[in-house]
Amino acid sequence: QVQLVESGGGLVQPGGSLRLSCAASGSIFSISAMGWYRQAPGKQRELVAVVTRGVSTNYADSVKGRFTISRDNAKNTVYLQMNSLKPEDTAVYYCNAFARTMESTNTYEYWGQGTQVTVSS
C-alpha cells in the first residue's frame, strides 16, 4: 500500500502564496506521475497540475503562469507552489500518484486525504 499525506493548506488573502507538499510512503517500488487535483463546493474534481518522473509537466489553463509543480524523487514528494492566488482557487486540494509497490507488478492510482485552500480577504 501507498499513503499520500498532504500539508501546507490554509487561509490566504487574494494575491498571496501557498506551497503544498505531498509525501508518499509505504512499500513503494516506483512512482510514475504525481499530481494535484482540486474540488470546489458543488463542482467536480479537476486536474490542477501533473509531473512525470522526469521533467514533463502539465497545467490546467486556469493556473498556468501562477502555479508551479515540482517533485523530489528521492523523497517521493511532490510540491505545488501557488502564487497570485485568487478566490476562485478556493478548494480542497488532493494529491494523486500512480505507484507500483514492492508486492505487485501492477501500477495503481492513489489519493491523499485532501487539504483545504481558502483564498479570501
PDB file of C-alpha atoms in Angstrom:
ATOM      1  CA  GLN A   1       0.000   0.000   0.000  1.00  0.00           C
ATOM      2  CA  VAL A   2       0.976   3.610  -0.568  1.00  0.00           C
ATOM      3  CA  GLN A   3      -0.072   6.515   1.624  1.00  0.00           C
ATOM      4  CA  LEU A   4      -0.128  10.127   0.461  1.00  0.00           C
ATOM      5  CA  VAL A   5      -0.093  12.863   3.097  1.00  0.00           C
ATOM      6  CA  GLU A   6      -0.649  16.485   2.092  1.00  0.00           C
ATOM      7  CA  SER A   7       0.317  19.587   4.035  1.00  0.00           C
ATOM      8  CA  GLY A   8       0.523  23.329   3.515  1.00  0.00           C
ATOM      9  CA  GLY A   9      -3.075  24.354   3.003  1.00  0.00           C
ATOM     10  CA  GLY A  10      -4.707  27.238   4.803  1.00  0.00           C
ATOM     11  CA  LEU A  11      -6.264  30.676   4.525  1.00  0.00           C
ATOM     12  CA  VAL A  12      -4.563  33.300   2.374  1.00  0.00           C
ATOM     13  CA  GLN A  13      -5.548  36.695   1.021  1.00  0.00           C
ATOM     14  CA  PRO A  14      -6.028  37.255  -2.720  1.00  0.00           C
ATOM     15  CA  GLY A  15      -2.659  37.764  -4.378  1.00  0.00           C
ATOM     16  CA  GLY A  16      -0.900  35.701  -1.741  1.00  0.00           C
ATOM     17  CA  SER A  17       1.052  32.472  -1.990  1.00  0.00           C
ATOM     18  CA  LEU A  18       0.949  28.986  -0.529  1.00  0.00           C
ATOM     19  CA  ARG A  19       3.090  25.902  -1.006  1.00  0.00           C
ATOM     20  CA  LEU A  20       1.506  22.479  -0.789  1.00  0.00           C
ATOM     21  CA  SER A  21       3.517  19.343  -0.131  1.00  0.00           C
ATOM     22  CA  CYS A  22       2.588  15.702  -0.536  1.00  0.00           C
ATOM     23  CA  ALA A  23       4.777  12.900   0.747  1.00  0.00           C
ATOM     24  CA  ALA A  24       4.278   9.324  -0.370  1.00  0.00           C
ATOM     25  CA  SER A  25       5.160   6.468   1.955  1.00  0.00           C
ATOM     26  CA  GLY A  26       4.747   2.721   2.167  1.00  0.00           C
ATOM     27  CA  SER A  27       6.220  -0.206   0.305  1.00  0.00           C
ATOM     28  CA  ILE A  28       6.979   1.854  -2.776  1.00  0.00           C
ATOM     29  CA  PHE A  29       8.841   0.340  -5.694  1.00  0.00           C
ATOM     30  CA  SER A  30       8.408   3.267  -8.054  1.00  0.00           C
ATOM     31  CA  ILE A  31       6.182   6.258  -8.665  1.00  0.00           C
ATOM     32  CA  SER A  32       5.453   7.467 -12.160  1.00  0.00           C
ATOM     33  CA  ALA A  33       3.207  10.522 -12.398  1.00  0.00           C
ATOM     34  CA  MET A  34       2.353  12.666  -9.385  1.00  0.00           C
ATOM     35  CA  GLY A  35      -0.124  15.487  -9.442  1.00  0.00           C
ATOM     36  CA  TRP A  36      -2.604  17.770  -7.770  1.00  0.00           C
ATOM     37  CA  TYR A  37      -6.337  17.950  -8.242  1.00  0.00           C
ATOM     38  CA  ARG A  38      -8.864  20.236  -6.606  1.00  0.00           C
ATOM     39  CA  GLN A  39     -12.551  20.203  -5.858  1.00  0.00           C
ATOM     40  CA  ALA A  40     -14.576  23.286  -5.028  1.00  0.00           C
ATOM     41  CA  PRO A  41     -18.008  23.042  -3.379  1.00  0.00           C
ATOM     42  CA  GLY A  42     -20.624  21.934  -5.883  1.00  0.00           C
ATOM     43  CA  LYS A  43     -18.049  21.269  -8.596  1.00  0.00           C
ATOM     44  CA  GLN A  44     -16.333  18.223  -9.986  1.00  0.00           C
ATOM     45  CA  ARG A  45     -12.772  17.383  -9.106  1.00  0.00           C
ATOM     46  CA  GLU A  46     -10.387  18.848 -11.687  1.00  0.00           C
ATOM     47  CA  LEU A  47      -6.758  18.467 -12.600  1.00  0.00           C
ATOM     48  CA  VAL A  48      -4.536  21.311 -11.430  1.00  0.00           C
ATOM     49  CA  ALA A  49      -1.079  20.089 -12.398  1.00  0.00           C
ATOM     50  CA  VAL A  50       0.827  16.873 -13.007  1.00  0.00           C
ATOM     51  CA  VAL A  51       4.503  15.981 -13.254  1.00  0.00           C
ATOM     52  CA  THR A  52       6.047  12.779 -14.556  1.00  0.00           C
ATOM     53  CA  ARG A  53       9.063  11.108 -13.012  1.00  0.00           C
ATOM     54  CA  GLY A  54      11.155  13.199 -15.372  1.00  0.00           C
ATOM     55  CA  VAL A  55      10.600  16.883 -16.000  1.00  0.00           C
ATOM     56  CA  SER A  56       7.415  16.780 -18.038  1.00  0.00           C
ATOM     57  CA  THR A  57       4.626  18.896 -16.545  1.00  0.00           C
ATOM     58  CA  ASN A  58       1.072  19.784 -17.461  1.00  0.00           C
ATOM     59  CA  TYR A  59      -1.144  22.501 -16.003  1.00  0.00           C
ATOM     60  CA  ALA A  60      -4.772  23.493 -16.114  1.00  0.00           C
ATOM     61  CA  ASP A  61      -5.190  26.650 -18.169  1.00  0.00           C
ATOM     62  CA  SER A  62      -6.603  28.455 -15.137  1.00  0.00           C
ATOM     63  CA  VAL A  63      -3.345  28.123 -13.174  1.00  0.00           C
ATOM     64  CA  LYS A  64      -0.702  28.451 -15.880  1.00  0.00           C
ATOM     65  CA  GLY A  65       1.824  31.127 -15.020  1.00  0.00           C
ATOM     66  CA  ARG A  66       0.742  31.185 -11.370  1.00  0.00           C
ATOM     67  CA  PHE A  67       1.295  27.635 -10.081  1.00  0.00           C
ATOM     68  CA  THR A  68       4.439  25.515 -10.318  1.00  0.00           C
ATOM     69  CA  ILE A  69       4.584  21.780  -9.705  1.00  0.00           C
ATOM     70  CA  SER A  70       7.809  20.018  -8.801  1.00  0.00           C
ATOM     71  CA  ARG A  71       8.903  16.762  -7.232  1.00  0.00           C
ATOM     72  CA  ASP A  72      11.765  15.281  -5.286  1.00  0.00           C
ATOM     73  CA  ASN A  73      12.080  11.679  -6.412  1.00  0.00           C
ATOM     74  CA  ALA A  74      14.498  10.817  -3.606  1.00  0.00           C
ATOM     75  CA  LYS A  75      11.872  11.868  -1.052  1.00  0.00           C
ATOM     76  CA  ASN A  76       8.827  10.636  -3.015  1.00  0.00           C
ATOM     77  CA  THR A  77       7.388  14.105  -2.538  1.00  0.00           C
ATOM     78  CA  VAL A  78       5.524  16.441  -4.862  1.00  0.00           C
ATOM     79  CA  TYR A  79       5.080  20.172  -4.318  1.00  0.00           C
ATOM     80  CA  LEU A  80       2.701  22.795  -5.628  1.00  0.00           C
ATOM     81  CA  GLN A  81       3.829  26.403  -5.371  1.00  0.00           C
ATOM     82  CA  MET A  82       0.780  28.622  -5.748  1.00  0.00           C
ATOM     83  CA  ASN A  83       1.293  32.331  -6.382  1.00  0.00           C
ATOM     84  CA  SER A  84      -1.089  35.168  -7.186  1.00  0.00           C
ATOM     85  CA  LEU A  85      -3.919  33.227  -5.606  1.00  0.00           C
ATOM     86  CA  LYS A  86      -7.480  34.146  -6.485  1.00  0.00           C
ATOM     87  CA  PRO A  87     -10.757  33.489  -4.648  1.00  0.00           C
ATOM     88  CA  GLU A  88     -11.669  31.017  -7.387  1.00  0.00           C
ATOM     89  CA  ASP A  89      -8.677  28.894  -6.351  1.00  0.00           C
ATOM     90  CA  THR A  90     -10.538  28.069  -3.142  1.00  0.00           C
ATOM     91  CA  ALA A  91     -10.995  24.301  -2.976  1.00  0.00           C
ATOM     92  CA  VAL A  92      -9.867  21.106  -1.345  1.00  0.00           C
ATOM     93  CA  TYR A  93      -6.601  20.111  -2.998  1.00  0.00           C
ATOM     94  CA  TYR A  94      -5.853  16.421  -3.415  1.00  0.00           C
ATOM     95  CA  CYS A  95      -2.537  14.767  -4.097  1.00  0.00           C
ATOM     96  CA  ASN A  96      -2.515  11.980  -6.675  1.00  0.00           C
ATOM     97  CA  ALA A  97       0.101   9.402  -7.593  1.00  0.00           C
ATOM     98  CA  PHE A  98       0.498   6.375  -9.814  1.00  0.00           C
ATOM     99  CA  ALA A  99       2.725   3.947  -7.978  1.00  0.00           C
ATOM    100  CA  ARG A 100       3.969   0.404  -8.021  1.00  0.00           C
ATOM    101  CA  THR A 101       4.563  -1.342  -4.719  1.00  0.00           C
ATOM    102  CA  MET A 102       7.115  -3.994  -3.774  1.00  0.00           C
ATOM    103  CA  GLU A 103       4.340  -6.583  -3.632  1.00  0.00           C
ATOM    104  CA  SER A 104       2.957  -6.176  -7.143  1.00  0.00           C
ATOM    105  CA  THR A 105       3.984  -5.622 -10.737  1.00  0.00           C
ATOM    106  CA  ASN A 106       0.873  -3.529 -11.309  1.00  0.00           C
ATOM    107  CA  THR A 107       0.641   0.244 -11.068  1.00  0.00           C
ATOM    108  CA  TYR A 108      -2.239   1.664  -9.056  1.00  0.00           C
ATOM    109  CA  GLU A 109      -3.636   5.126  -8.508  1.00  0.00           C
ATOM    110  CA  TYR A 110      -3.544   6.603  -5.016  1.00  0.00           C
ATOM    111  CA  TRP A 111      -5.112   9.692  -3.448  1.00  0.00           C
ATOM    112  CA  GLY A 112      -4.357  11.795  -0.419  1.00  0.00           C
ATOM    113  CA  GLN A 113      -6.990  12.901   2.068  1.00  0.00           C
ATOM    114  CA  GLY A 114      -7.046  16.475   0.796  1.00  0.00           C
ATOM    115  CA  THR A 115      -6.046  19.835   2.212  1.00  0.00           C
ATOM    116  CA  GLN A 116      -8.235  22.945   2.267  1.00  0.00           C
ATOM    117  CA  VAL A 117      -7.063  26.086   0.497  1.00  0.00           C
ATOM    118  CA  THR A 118      -9.165  29.189   1.083  1.00  0.00           C
ATOM    119  CA  VAL A 119      -8.445  32.461  -0.688  1.00  0.00           C
ATOM    120  CA  SER A 120     -10.353  35.291   0.920  1.00  0.00           C
ATOM    121  CA  SER A 121      -9.891  38.789   2.249  1.00  0.00           C
TER     122      SER A 121
END
